[in-house]
Amino acid sequence: PGAFAAPRQNFFEGSERLYCWTDSLAMLLHSWTPEEAKEHFSTTYPPVPKPWAFVDPEKFLIILSLHPELIPCAARPSTVFLFMSQANFLEAWYTWLMPGLIELGHNANYWNPIELYSHVMAVLASNKPKTFTFNQTPSAANTKLILHARLCLILNETQKIRDSNKLIKKLGKVKLTRNDVDKLIGSIITCADIGDRVEPKKTYGKRQRLQPQIYTPAELGLQPISFRPVVYARCGRDIHILKNHENGEEVGGIQFRHPALELKPKQSLPSIWDTLVQHHQDVSTFKGIQRGAAFQAAHTGDMVAIGSRQPAGGIPGDTYREYPGLSGENLEGIKTLFSYAYDADVLDAIISGMAPKLFAELHNIFKEYQVNRLGSTGNNMYYCHNYTSPQHRDEDEGVSFCIQLGKRCYPDEFNFAFTEWGVYIVTEEKCIWWFISSHVHGTVMPRLSSLEKGVLVRDNGDEDGPGHYEPVVSNGDHPSAQKRSAARARQRCAARLAYQDRTQWWERYNAGMDD
């Protein structure tokens, strides 16, 4: 507690946003502390005080409204998600919220944050607070306090996402043999004929690389997994579970036309599917991220990253923080943050039913490492437009998953090759799949002619009739959590939890030096 003091000066907020001084300096001091001393430092939150003082949840929210600086979203945009889950709230409480309340004169160190969070959620769920209103433009007869616009937006957007998640709560089992595919890393898989293939870009510089090899799915013996209309008509769903033939371990799964995507939180609101598609369109104008040399040689399209990252290089002093394009400085920026959180949480809720064991393991990592949150999850969101990749392994934590939001191309293009297990998924809109990202995977690449002139669309659905060309489209979302970022978050977590013990140790050390 106290490792992150809430900054109030605008100039400091900007610098803190860029360099995360409070955490970075705390981690530096932590690294200087002898290992034998750190063995006795706390690695958990302090226990709830006994007895603890009851706090009226509405009075607590009014305090946040009267002191908007208590939520330091200008310096740390991800702090707007403090109410998305109990884990989020506890991290916020012990890291910056409780110290801020104490600074304002409240005895918050005697409050029970678990009970407080539960009571706040009850107020949100009822939507009928007694002492204030969520309405920013109430009637003239209103006598209740109007909450600060920023807090009101945070609470309303939080409840919208939680309402959507509450709505989401015959299997085809495919047994597979794991392949030795290390030699395929960096290679390209395509169904295109020779002469109509996307040729790898030449790489230059000190790290000259061999040009990627090109294979067809047939040459590698990859078996297709596609939508089964008969199964869907009979069962109302079409799910495939991929299992390791040797030990029965689940290594992936696919569900076509997931029914949760058609749900509406309210009849007046768009469906979950329409909302995901709209958010993807909103992000499509952003600048895409740059991948490594192997990707640059053999990829198409763009990928936009939303969330937090530990840079592999970057400017001096750069550290684990939100991507530069994210902002919590104004209402528009906060509303945009919650649109990303909506996508992350909805897909998170869907995958919790498809791979519950791996989902639980991943969320335990988020909680243990205290990673920056995007909604209630610690995943980043990657928004892909016509994006393709060579065969590769990702350095991610736990399970990764994807959803196909838009697809206009020939059936054997823009598909997902799970090469390590000898299959590829013939994806289509509303298809969701999960996989172990450290296993070799990539894209079944489109034809060069498809990228240059588009896909032939027959008029009136006549297979032999006239047609016209339309640009190819392959849009999708891909949530995942980088190991590099999670490792940095874990170091930061250790420094935060050890704040009191470390401070006392250095005070004793300095006192000994003075004697």
PDB file of N, CA and C in Angstrom, residues 363-417:
ATOM      1  N   HIS A 363      -6.753 -16.847 -15.629  1.00  0.00           N
ATOM      2  CA  HIS A 363      -7.198 -15.788 -14.723  1.00  0.00           C
ATOM      3  C   HIS A 363      -6.466 -15.843 -13.387  1.00  0.00           C
ATOM      4  N   ASN A 364      -6.025 -17.004 -12.979  1.00  0.00           N
ATOM      5  CA  ASN A 364      -5.187 -17.084 -11.779  1.00  0.00           C
ATOM      6  C   ASN A 364      -3.868 -16.352 -11.997  1.00  0.00           C
ATOM      7  N   ILE A 365      -3.332 -16.442 -13.214  1.00  0.00           N
ATOM      8  CA  ILE A 365      -2.109 -15.710 -13.550  1.00  0.00           C
ATOM      9  C   ILE A 365      -2.369 -14.209 -13.493  1.00  0.00           C
ATOM     10  N   PHE A 366      -3.479 -13.767 -14.072  1.00  0.00           N
ATOM     11  CA  PHE A 366      -3.817 -12.341 -14.040  1.00  0.00           C
ATOM     12  C   PHE A 366      -3.889 -11.833 -12.600  1.00  0.00           C
ATOM     13  N   LYS A 367      -4.516 -12.622 -11.737  1.00  0.00           N
ATOM     14  CA  LYS A 367      -4.693 -12.220 -10.343  1.00  0.00           C
ATOM     15  C   LYS A 367      -3.380 -12.254  -9.585  1.00  0.00           C
ATOM     16  N   GLU A 368      -2.601 -13.311  -9.778  1.00  0.00           N
ATOM     17  CA  GLU A 368      -1.348 -13.470  -9.041  1.00  0.00           C
ATOM     18  C   GLU A 368      -0.318 -12.429  -9.458  1.00  0.00           C
ATOM     19  N   TYR A 369      -0.239 -12.129 -10.747  1.00  0.00           N
ATOM     20  CA  TYR A 369       0.778 -11.209 -11.256  1.00  0.00           C
ATOM     21  C   TYR A 369       0.325  -9.756 -11.218  1.00  0.00           C
ATOM     22  N   GLN A 370      -0.985  -9.516 -10.996  1.00  0.00           N
ATOM     23  CA  GLN A 370      -1.546  -8.159 -11.007  1.00  0.00           C
ATOM     24  C   GLN A 370      -1.227  -7.444 -12.323  1.00  0.00           C
ATOM     25  N   VAL A 371      -1.549  -8.088 -13.430  1.00  0.00           N
ATOM     26  CA  VAL A 371      -1.337  -7.465 -14.735  1.00  0.00           C
ATOM     27  C   VAL A 371      -2.322  -6.318 -14.911  1.00  0.00           C
ATOM     28  N   ASN A 372      -1.969  -5.359 -15.756  1.00  0.00           N
ATOM     29  CA  ASN A 372      -2.904  -4.292 -16.082  1.00  0.00           C
ATOM     30  C   ASN A 372      -4.152  -4.897 -16.715  1.00  0.00           C
ATOM     31  N   ARG A 373      -5.286  -4.366 -16.362  1.00  0.00           N
ATOM     32  CA  ARG A 373      -6.550  -4.941 -16.827  1.00  0.00           C
ATOM     33  C   ARG A 373      -7.098  -4.202 -18.047  1.00  0.00           C
ATOM     34  N   LEU A 374      -7.792  -4.980 -18.865  1.00  0.00           N
ATOM     35  CA  LEU A 374      -8.634  -4.447 -19.928  1.00  0.00           C
ATOM     36  C   LEU A 374     -10.011  -5.024 -19.650  1.00  0.00           C
ATOM     37  N   GLY A 375     -10.850  -4.250 -18.961  1.00  0.00           N
ATOM     38  CA  GLY A 375     -12.055  -4.819 -18.392  1.00  0.00           C
ATOM     39  C   GLY A 375     -11.683  -5.655 -17.187  1.00  0.00           C
ATOM     40  N   SER A 376     -12.263  -6.845 -17.068  1.00  0.00           N
ATOM     41  CA  SER A 376     -11.923  -7.723 -15.951  1.00  0.00           C
ATOM     42  C   SER A 376     -10.807  -8.688 -16.310  1.00  0.00           C
ATOM     43  N   THR A 377     -10.338  -8.658 -17.548  1.00  0.00           N
ATOM     44  CA  THR A 377      -9.326  -9.596 -18.005  1.00  0.00           C
ATOM     45  C   THR A 377      -7.965  -8.930 -18.135  1.00  0.00           C
ATOM     46  N   GLY A 378      -6.923  -9.744 -18.102  1.00  0.00           N
ATOM     47  CA  GLY A 378      -5.568  -9.229 -18.294  1.00  0.00           C
ATOM     48  C   GLY A 378      -5.067  -9.415 -19.705  1.00  0.00           C
ATOM     49  N   ASN A 379      -5.958  -9.849 -20.613  1.00  0.00           N
ATOM     50  CA  ASN A 379      -5.569 -10.003 -22.015  1.00  0.00           C
ATOM     51  C   ASN A 379      -5.445  -8.653 -22.701  1.00  0.00           C
ATOM     52  N   ASN A 380      -4.591  -8.591 -23.698  1.00  0.00           N
ATOM     53  CA  ASN A 380      -4.638  -7.517 -24.676  1.00  0.00           C
ATOM     54  C   ASN A 380      -5.622  -7.907 -25.770  1.00  0.00           C
ATOM     55  N   MET A 381      -6.128  -6.916 -26.489  1.00  0.00           N
ATOM     56  CA  MET A 381      -6.956  -7.168 -27.663  1.00  0.00           C
ATOM     57  C   MET A 381      -6.146  -6.813 -28.904  1.00  0.00           C
ATOM     58  N   TYR A 382      -6.146  -7.720 -29.868  1.00  0.00           N
ATOM     59  CA  TYR A 382      -5.490  -7.470 -31.153  1.00  0.00           C
ATOM     60  C   TYR A 382      -6.565  -7.503 -32.230  1.00  0.00           C
ATOM     61  N   TYR A 383      -6.754  -6.361 -32.885  1.00  0.00           N
ATOM     62  CA  TYR A 383      -7.769  -6.222 -33.921  1.00  0.00           C
ATOM     63  C   TYR A 383      -7.095  -6.392 -35.281  1.00  0.00           C
ATOM     64  N   CYS A 384      -7.510  -7.411 -36.031  1.00  0.00           N
ATOM     65  CA  CYS A 384      -6.815  -7.792 -37.263  1.00  0.00           C
ATOM     66  C   CYS A 384      -7.677  -7.498 -38.488  1.00  0.00           C
ATOM     67  N   HIS A 385      -7.051  -6.894 -39.503  1.00  0.00           N
ATOM     68  CA  HIS A 385      -7.711  -6.648 -40.789  1.00  0.00           C
ATOM     69  C   HIS A 385      -6.837  -7.216 -41.895  1.00  0.00           C
ATOM     70  N   ASN A 386      -7.333  -8.256 -42.556  1.00  0.00           N
ATOM     71  CA  ASN A 386      -6.586  -8.938 -43.629  1.00  0.00           C
ATOM     72  C   ASN A 386      -5.195  -9.350 -43.159  1.00  0.00           C
ATOM     73  N   TYR A 387      -5.080  -9.615 -41.866  1.00  0.00           N
ATOM     74  CA  TYR A 387      -3.768  -9.933 -41.294  1.00  0.00           C
ATOM     75  C   TYR A 387      -3.460 -11.411 -41.480  1.00  0.00           C
ATOM     76  N   THR A 388      -2.252 -11.688 -41.901  1.00  0.00           N
ATOM     77  CA  THR A 388      -1.786 -13.067 -42.022  1.00  0.00           C
ATOM     78  C   THR A 388      -0.418 -13.181 -41.379  1.00  0.00           C
ATOM     79  N   SER A 389      -0.063 -14.394 -41.013  1.00  0.00           N
ATOM     80  CA  SER A 389       1.240 -14.608 -40.380  1.00  0.00           C
ATOM     81  C   SER A 389       1.853 -15.900 -40.894  1.00  0.00           C
ATOM     82  N   PRO A 390       3.186 -15.972 -40.897  1.00  0.00           N
ATOM     83  CA  PRO A 390       3.849 -17.242 -41.189  1.00  0.00           C
ATOM     84  C   PRO A 390       3.666 -18.203 -40.018  1.00  0.00           C
ATOM     85  N   GLN A 391       4.149 -19.405 -40.165  1.00  0.00           N
ATOM     86  CA  GLN A 391       4.072 -20.374 -39.069  1.00  0.00           C
ATOM     87  C   GLN A 391       5.010 -19.940 -37.938  1.00  0.00           C
ATOM     88  N   HIS A 392       4.505 -19.962 -36.718  1.00  0.00           N
ATOM     89  CA  HIS A 392       5.295 -19.427 -35.607  1.00  0.00           C
ATOM     90  C   HIS A 392       4.766 -19.959 -34.276  1.00  0.00           C
ATOM     91  N   ARG A 393       5.537 -19.722 -33.232  1.00  0.00           N
ATOM     92  CA  ARG A 393       5.109 -19.934 -31.856  1.00  0.00           C
ATOM     93  C   ARG A 393       5.025 -18.566 -31.185  1.00  0.00           C
ATOM     94  N   ASP A 394       3.992 -18.338 -30.387  1.00  0.00           N
ATOM     95  CA  ASP A 394       3.877 -17.100 -29.620  1.00  0.00           C
ATOM     96  C   ASP A 394       4.345 -17.335 -28.192  1.00  0.00           C
ATOM     97  N   GLU A 395       4.880 -16.290 -27.593  1.00  0.00           N
ATOM     98  CA  GLU A 395       5.275 -16.336 -26.181  1.00  0.00           C
ATOM     99  C   GLU A 395       4.163 -15.690 -25.359  1.00  0.00           C
ATOM    100  N   ASP A 396       3.069 -16.417 -25.194  1.00  0.00           N
ATOM    101  CA  ASP A 396       1.905 -15.915 -24.469  1.00  0.00           C
ATOM    102  C   ASP A 396       1.637 -16.769 -23.240  1.00  0.00           C
ATOM    103  N   GLU A 397       0.900 -16.188 -22.310  1.00  0.00           N
ATOM    104  CA  GLU A 397       0.462 -16.917 -21.128  1.00  0.00           C
ATOM    105  C   GLU A 397      -0.829 -17.672 -21.445  1.00  0.00           C
ATOM    106  N   GLY A 398      -0.861 -18.946 -21.113  1.00  0.00           N
ATOM    107  CA  GLY A 398      -2.104 -19.700 -21.154  1.00  0.00           C
ATOM    108  C   GLY A 398      -2.733 -19.815 -22.524  1.00  0.00           C
ATOM    109  N   VAL A 399      -4.062 -19.802 -22.520  1.00  0.00           N
ATOM    110  CA  VAL A 399      -4.836 -20.051 -23.725  1.00  0.00           C
ATOM    111  C   VAL A 399      -4.986 -18.763 -24.541  1.00  0.00           C
ATOM    112  N   SER A 400      -4.937 -18.897 -25.870  1.00  0.00           N
ATOM    113  CA  SER A 400      -5.230 -17.792 -26.778  1.00  0.00           C
ATOM    114  C   SER A 400      -6.479 -18.147 -27.573  1.00  0.00           C
ATOM    115  N   PHE A 401      -7.183 -17.134 -28.052  1.00  0.00           N
ATOM    116  CA  PHE A 401      -8.384 -17.432 -28.824  1.00  0.00           C
ATOM    117  C   PHE A 401      -8.653 -16.334 -29.836  1.00  0.00           C
ATOM    118  N   CYS A 402      -9.500 -16.649 -30.811  1.00  0.00           N
ATOM    119  CA  CYS A 402      -9.796 -15.744 -31.923  1.00  0.00           C
ATOM    120  C   CYS A 402     -11.279 -15.832 -32.269  1.00  0.00           C
ATOM    121  N   ILE A 403     -11.771 -14.762 -32.886  1.00  0.00           N
ATOM    122  CA  ILE A 403     -13.115 -14.767 -33.451  1.00  0.00           C
ATOM    123  C   ILE A 403     -13.044 -14.167 -34.845  1.00  0.00           C
ATOM    124  N   GLN A 404     -13.746 -14.782 -35.791  1.00  0.00           N
ATOM    125  CA  GLN A 404     -13.819 -14.266 -37.163  1.00  0.00           C
ATOM    126  C   GLN A 404     -15.035 -13.355 -37.251  1.00  0.00           C
ATOM    127  N   LEU A 405     -14.794 -12.065 -37.480  1.00  0.00           N
ATOM    128  CA  LEU A 405     -15.873 -11.076 -37.514  1.00  0.00           C
ATOM    129  C   LEU A 405     -16.350 -10.770 -38.925  1.00  0.00           C
ATOM    130  N   GLY A 406     -15.495 -10.933 -39.892  1.00  0.00           N
ATOM    131  CA  GLY A 406     -15.867 -10.666 -41.277  1.00  0.00           C
ATOM    132  C   GLY A 406     -14.991 -11.482 -42.199  1.00  0.00           C
ATOM    133  N   LYS A 407     -15.579 -12.030 -43.260  1.00  0.00           N
ATOM    134  CA  LYS A 407     -14.771 -12.825 -44.183  1.00  0.00           C
ATOM    135  C   LYS A 407     -15.411 -12.803 -45.570  1.00  0.00           C
ATOM    136  N   ARG A 408     -14.643 -12.287 -46.530  1.00  0.00           N
ATOM    137  CA  ARG A 408     -15.053 -12.323 -47.936  1.00  0.00           C
ATOM    138  C   ARG A 408     -13.821 -12.690 -48.752  1.00  0.00           C
ATOM    139  N   CYS A 409     -13.737 -13.947 -49.113  1.00  0.00           N
ATOM    140  CA  CYS A 409     -12.595 -14.453 -49.867  1.00  0.00           C
ATOM    141  C   CYS A 409     -12.966 -15.836 -50.382  1.00  0.00           C
ATOM    142  N   TYR A 410     -12.056 -16.486 -51.053  1.00  0.00           N
ATOM    143  CA  TYR A 410     -12.304 -17.866 -51.465  1.00  0.00           C
ATOM    144  C   TYR A 410     -12.176 -18.776 -50.242  1.00  0.00           C
ATOM    145  N   PRO A 411     -12.902 -19.909 -50.229  1.00  0.00           N
ATOM    146  CA  PRO A 411     -12.960 -20.741 -49.016  1.00  0.00           C
ATOM    147  C   PRO A 411     -11.618 -21.239 -48.507  1.00  0.00           C
ATOM    148  N   ASP A 412     -10.619 -21.347 -49.379  1.00  0.00           N
ATOM    149  CA  ASP A 412      -9.324 -21.884 -48.945  1.00  0.00           C
ATOM    150  C   ASP A 412      -8.315 -20.793 -48.606  1.00  0.00           C
ATOM    151  N   GLU A 413      -8.805 -19.580 -48.326  1.00  0.00           N
ATOM    152  CA  GLU A 413      -7.926 -18.458 -47.982  1.00  0.00           C
ATOM    153  C   GLU A 413      -8.246 -17.944 -46.581  1.00  0.00           C
ATOM    154  N   PHE A 414      -7.248 -17.294 -45.962  1.00  0.00           N
ATOM    155  CA  PHE A 414      -7.412 -16.671 -44.641  1.00  0.00           C
ATOM    156  C   PHE A 414      -7.953 -17.674 -43.611  1.00  0.00           C
ATOM    157  N   ASN A 415      -7.462 -18.893 -43.636  1.00  0.00           N
ATOM    158  CA  ASN A 415      -7.847 -19.895 -42.648  1.00  0.00           C
ATOM    159  C   ASN A 415      -6.754 -20.044 -41.596  1.00  0.00           C
ATOM    160  N   PHE A 416      -7.082 -20.725 -40.500  1.00  0.00           N
ATOM    161  CA  PHE A 416      -6.156 -20.863 -39.376  1.00  0.00           C
ATOM    162  C   PHE A 416      -5.514 -22.242 -39.405  1.00  0.00           C
ATOM    163  N   ALA A 417      -4.197 -22.282 -39.573  1.00  0.00           N
ATOM    164  CA  ALA A 417      -3.459 -23.546 -39.599  1.00  0.00           C
ATOM    165  C   ALA A 417      -2.900 -23.843 -38.213  1.00  0.00           C
TER     166      ALA A 417
END
